[in-house]
PDB file of C-alpha atoms in Angstrom:
ATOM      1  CA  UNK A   1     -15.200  21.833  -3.205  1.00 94.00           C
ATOM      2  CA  UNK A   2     -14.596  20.343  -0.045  1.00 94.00           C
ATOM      3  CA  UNK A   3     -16.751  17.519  -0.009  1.00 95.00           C
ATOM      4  CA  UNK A   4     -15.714  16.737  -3.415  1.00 95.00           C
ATOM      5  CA  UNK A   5     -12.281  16.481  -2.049  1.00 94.00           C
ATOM      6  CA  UNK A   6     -13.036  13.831   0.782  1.00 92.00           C
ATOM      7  CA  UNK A   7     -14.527  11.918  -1.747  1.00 93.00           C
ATOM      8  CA  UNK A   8     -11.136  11.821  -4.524  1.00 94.00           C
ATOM      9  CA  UNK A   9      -8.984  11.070  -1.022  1.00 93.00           C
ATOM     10  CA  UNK A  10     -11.671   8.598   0.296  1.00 91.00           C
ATOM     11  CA  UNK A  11     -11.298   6.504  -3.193  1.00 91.00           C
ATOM     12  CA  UNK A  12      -7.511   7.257  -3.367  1.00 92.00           C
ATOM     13  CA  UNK A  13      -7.136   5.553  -0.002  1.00 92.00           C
ATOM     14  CA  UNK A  14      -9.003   2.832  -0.975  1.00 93.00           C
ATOM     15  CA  UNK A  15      -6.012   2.013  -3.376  1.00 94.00           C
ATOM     16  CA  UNK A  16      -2.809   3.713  -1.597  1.00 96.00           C
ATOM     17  CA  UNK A  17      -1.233   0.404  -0.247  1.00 96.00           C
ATOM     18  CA  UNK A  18      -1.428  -1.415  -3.962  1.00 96.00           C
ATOM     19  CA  UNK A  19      -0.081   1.420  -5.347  1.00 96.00           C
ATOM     20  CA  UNK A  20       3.298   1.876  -3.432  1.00 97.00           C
ATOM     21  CA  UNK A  21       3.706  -1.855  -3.850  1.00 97.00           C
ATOM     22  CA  UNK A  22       3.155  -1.140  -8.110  1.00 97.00           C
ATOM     23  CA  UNK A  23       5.568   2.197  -7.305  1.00 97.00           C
ATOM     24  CA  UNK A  24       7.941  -1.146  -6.262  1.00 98.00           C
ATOM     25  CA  UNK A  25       7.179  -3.261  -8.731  1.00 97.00           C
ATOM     26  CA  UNK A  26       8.637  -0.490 -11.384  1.00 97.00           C
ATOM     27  CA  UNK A  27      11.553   1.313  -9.498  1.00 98.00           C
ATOM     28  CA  UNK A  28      14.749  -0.582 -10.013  1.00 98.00           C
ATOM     29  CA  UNK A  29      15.883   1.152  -6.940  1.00 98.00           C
ATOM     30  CA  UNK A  30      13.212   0.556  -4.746  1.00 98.00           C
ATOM     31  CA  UNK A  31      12.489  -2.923  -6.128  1.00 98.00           C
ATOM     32  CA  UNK A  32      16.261  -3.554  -5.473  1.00 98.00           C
ATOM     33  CA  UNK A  33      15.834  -2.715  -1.801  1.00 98.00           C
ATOM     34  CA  UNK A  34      12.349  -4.383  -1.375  1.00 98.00           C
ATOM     35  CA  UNK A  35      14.363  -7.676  -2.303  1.00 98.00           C
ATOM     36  CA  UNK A  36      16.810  -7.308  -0.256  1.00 98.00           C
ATOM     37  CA  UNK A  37      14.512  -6.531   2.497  1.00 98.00           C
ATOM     38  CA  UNK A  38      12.139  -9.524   1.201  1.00 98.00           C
ATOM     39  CA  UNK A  39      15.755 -12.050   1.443  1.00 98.00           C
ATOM     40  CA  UNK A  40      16.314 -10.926   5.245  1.00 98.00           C
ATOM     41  CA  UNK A  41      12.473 -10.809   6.571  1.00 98.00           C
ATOM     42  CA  UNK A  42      10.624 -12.885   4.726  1.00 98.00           C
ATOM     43  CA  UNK A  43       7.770 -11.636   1.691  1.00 97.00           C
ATOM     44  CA  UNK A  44       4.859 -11.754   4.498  1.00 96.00           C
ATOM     45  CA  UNK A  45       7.201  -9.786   7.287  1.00 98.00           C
ATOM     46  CA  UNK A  46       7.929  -7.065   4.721  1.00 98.00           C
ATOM     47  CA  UNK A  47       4.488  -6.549   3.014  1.00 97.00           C
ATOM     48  CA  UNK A  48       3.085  -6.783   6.301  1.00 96.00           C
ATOM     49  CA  UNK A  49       5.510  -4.038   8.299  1.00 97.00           C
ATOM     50  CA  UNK A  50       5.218  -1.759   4.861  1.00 97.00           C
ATOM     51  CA  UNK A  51       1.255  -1.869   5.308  1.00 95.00           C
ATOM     52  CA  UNK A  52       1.473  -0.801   8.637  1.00 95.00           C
ATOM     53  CA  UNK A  53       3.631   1.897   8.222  1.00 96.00           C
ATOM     54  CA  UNK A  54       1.362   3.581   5.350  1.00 95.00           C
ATOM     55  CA  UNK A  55      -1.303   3.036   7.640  1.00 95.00           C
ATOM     56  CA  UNK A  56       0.550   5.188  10.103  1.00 95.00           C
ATOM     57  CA  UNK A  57       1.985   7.510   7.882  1.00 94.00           C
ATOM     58  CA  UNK A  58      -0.828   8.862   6.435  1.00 93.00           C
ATOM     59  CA  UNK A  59      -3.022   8.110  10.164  1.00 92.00           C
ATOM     60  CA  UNK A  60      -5.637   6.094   7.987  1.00 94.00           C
ATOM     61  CA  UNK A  61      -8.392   3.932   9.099  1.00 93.00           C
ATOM     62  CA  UNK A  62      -9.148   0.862   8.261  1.00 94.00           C
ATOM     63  CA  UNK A  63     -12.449  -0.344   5.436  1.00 93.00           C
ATOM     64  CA  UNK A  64     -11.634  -3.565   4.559  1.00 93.00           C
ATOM     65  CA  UNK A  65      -9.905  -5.812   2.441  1.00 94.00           C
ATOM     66  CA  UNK A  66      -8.694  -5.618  -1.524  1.00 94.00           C
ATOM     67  CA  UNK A  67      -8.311  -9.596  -1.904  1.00 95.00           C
ATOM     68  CA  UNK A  68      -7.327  -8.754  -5.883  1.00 94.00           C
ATOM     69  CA  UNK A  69      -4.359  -5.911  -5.991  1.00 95.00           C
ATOM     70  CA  UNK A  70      -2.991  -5.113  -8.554  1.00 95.00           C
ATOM     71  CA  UNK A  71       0.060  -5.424  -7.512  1.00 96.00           C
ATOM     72  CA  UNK A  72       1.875  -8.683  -7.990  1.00 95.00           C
ATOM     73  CA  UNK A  73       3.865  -8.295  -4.537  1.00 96.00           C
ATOM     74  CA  UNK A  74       0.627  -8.621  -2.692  1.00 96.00           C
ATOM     75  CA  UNK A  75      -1.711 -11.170  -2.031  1.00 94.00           C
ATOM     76  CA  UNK A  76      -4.394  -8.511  -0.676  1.00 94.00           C
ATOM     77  CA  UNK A  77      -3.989  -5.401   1.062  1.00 92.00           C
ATOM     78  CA  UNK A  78      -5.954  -2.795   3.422  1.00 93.00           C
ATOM     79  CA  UNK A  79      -8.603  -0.700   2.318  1.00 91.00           C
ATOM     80  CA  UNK A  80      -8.734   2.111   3.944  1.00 93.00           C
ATOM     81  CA  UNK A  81     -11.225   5.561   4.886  1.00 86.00           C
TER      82      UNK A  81
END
């Protein structure tokens, strides 16, 4: 059971970052507030400062790059372990 765990957290990391940027891209709410963040910072600023703080949230490490998210918000994103 345990190892099977790592593994489903493992791949769910993989994917965390493009999927609280989709969460974004369909809450009004936090779409609203990504813009307005987005029209004070700058896109890059934001995406950049948002990746970060999942990173440190959730005290991930990093695996690479995702150069095709799924998420239209991002360019690419971290991968992570």
């Amino acid at each position: 059971m345990e190892a099977f765990f790592k593994q489903l957290i493992s791949q769910k990391n993989k994917t965390i970052t493009d999927e609280i940027f989709r969460l974004i891209e369909t809450d009004e709410d936090l779409h609203a507030g990504y813009l307005k963040l987005v029209s004070k910072k700058g896109r890059d600023s934001v995406n950049r400062q948002l990746g970060k703080l999942v990173k440190k949230h959730y005290g991930l490490v990093d695996d690479g790059r995702n150069c095709s998210p799924e998420s239209t918000l991002i360019k690419s994103h971290q991968k992570y372990k």
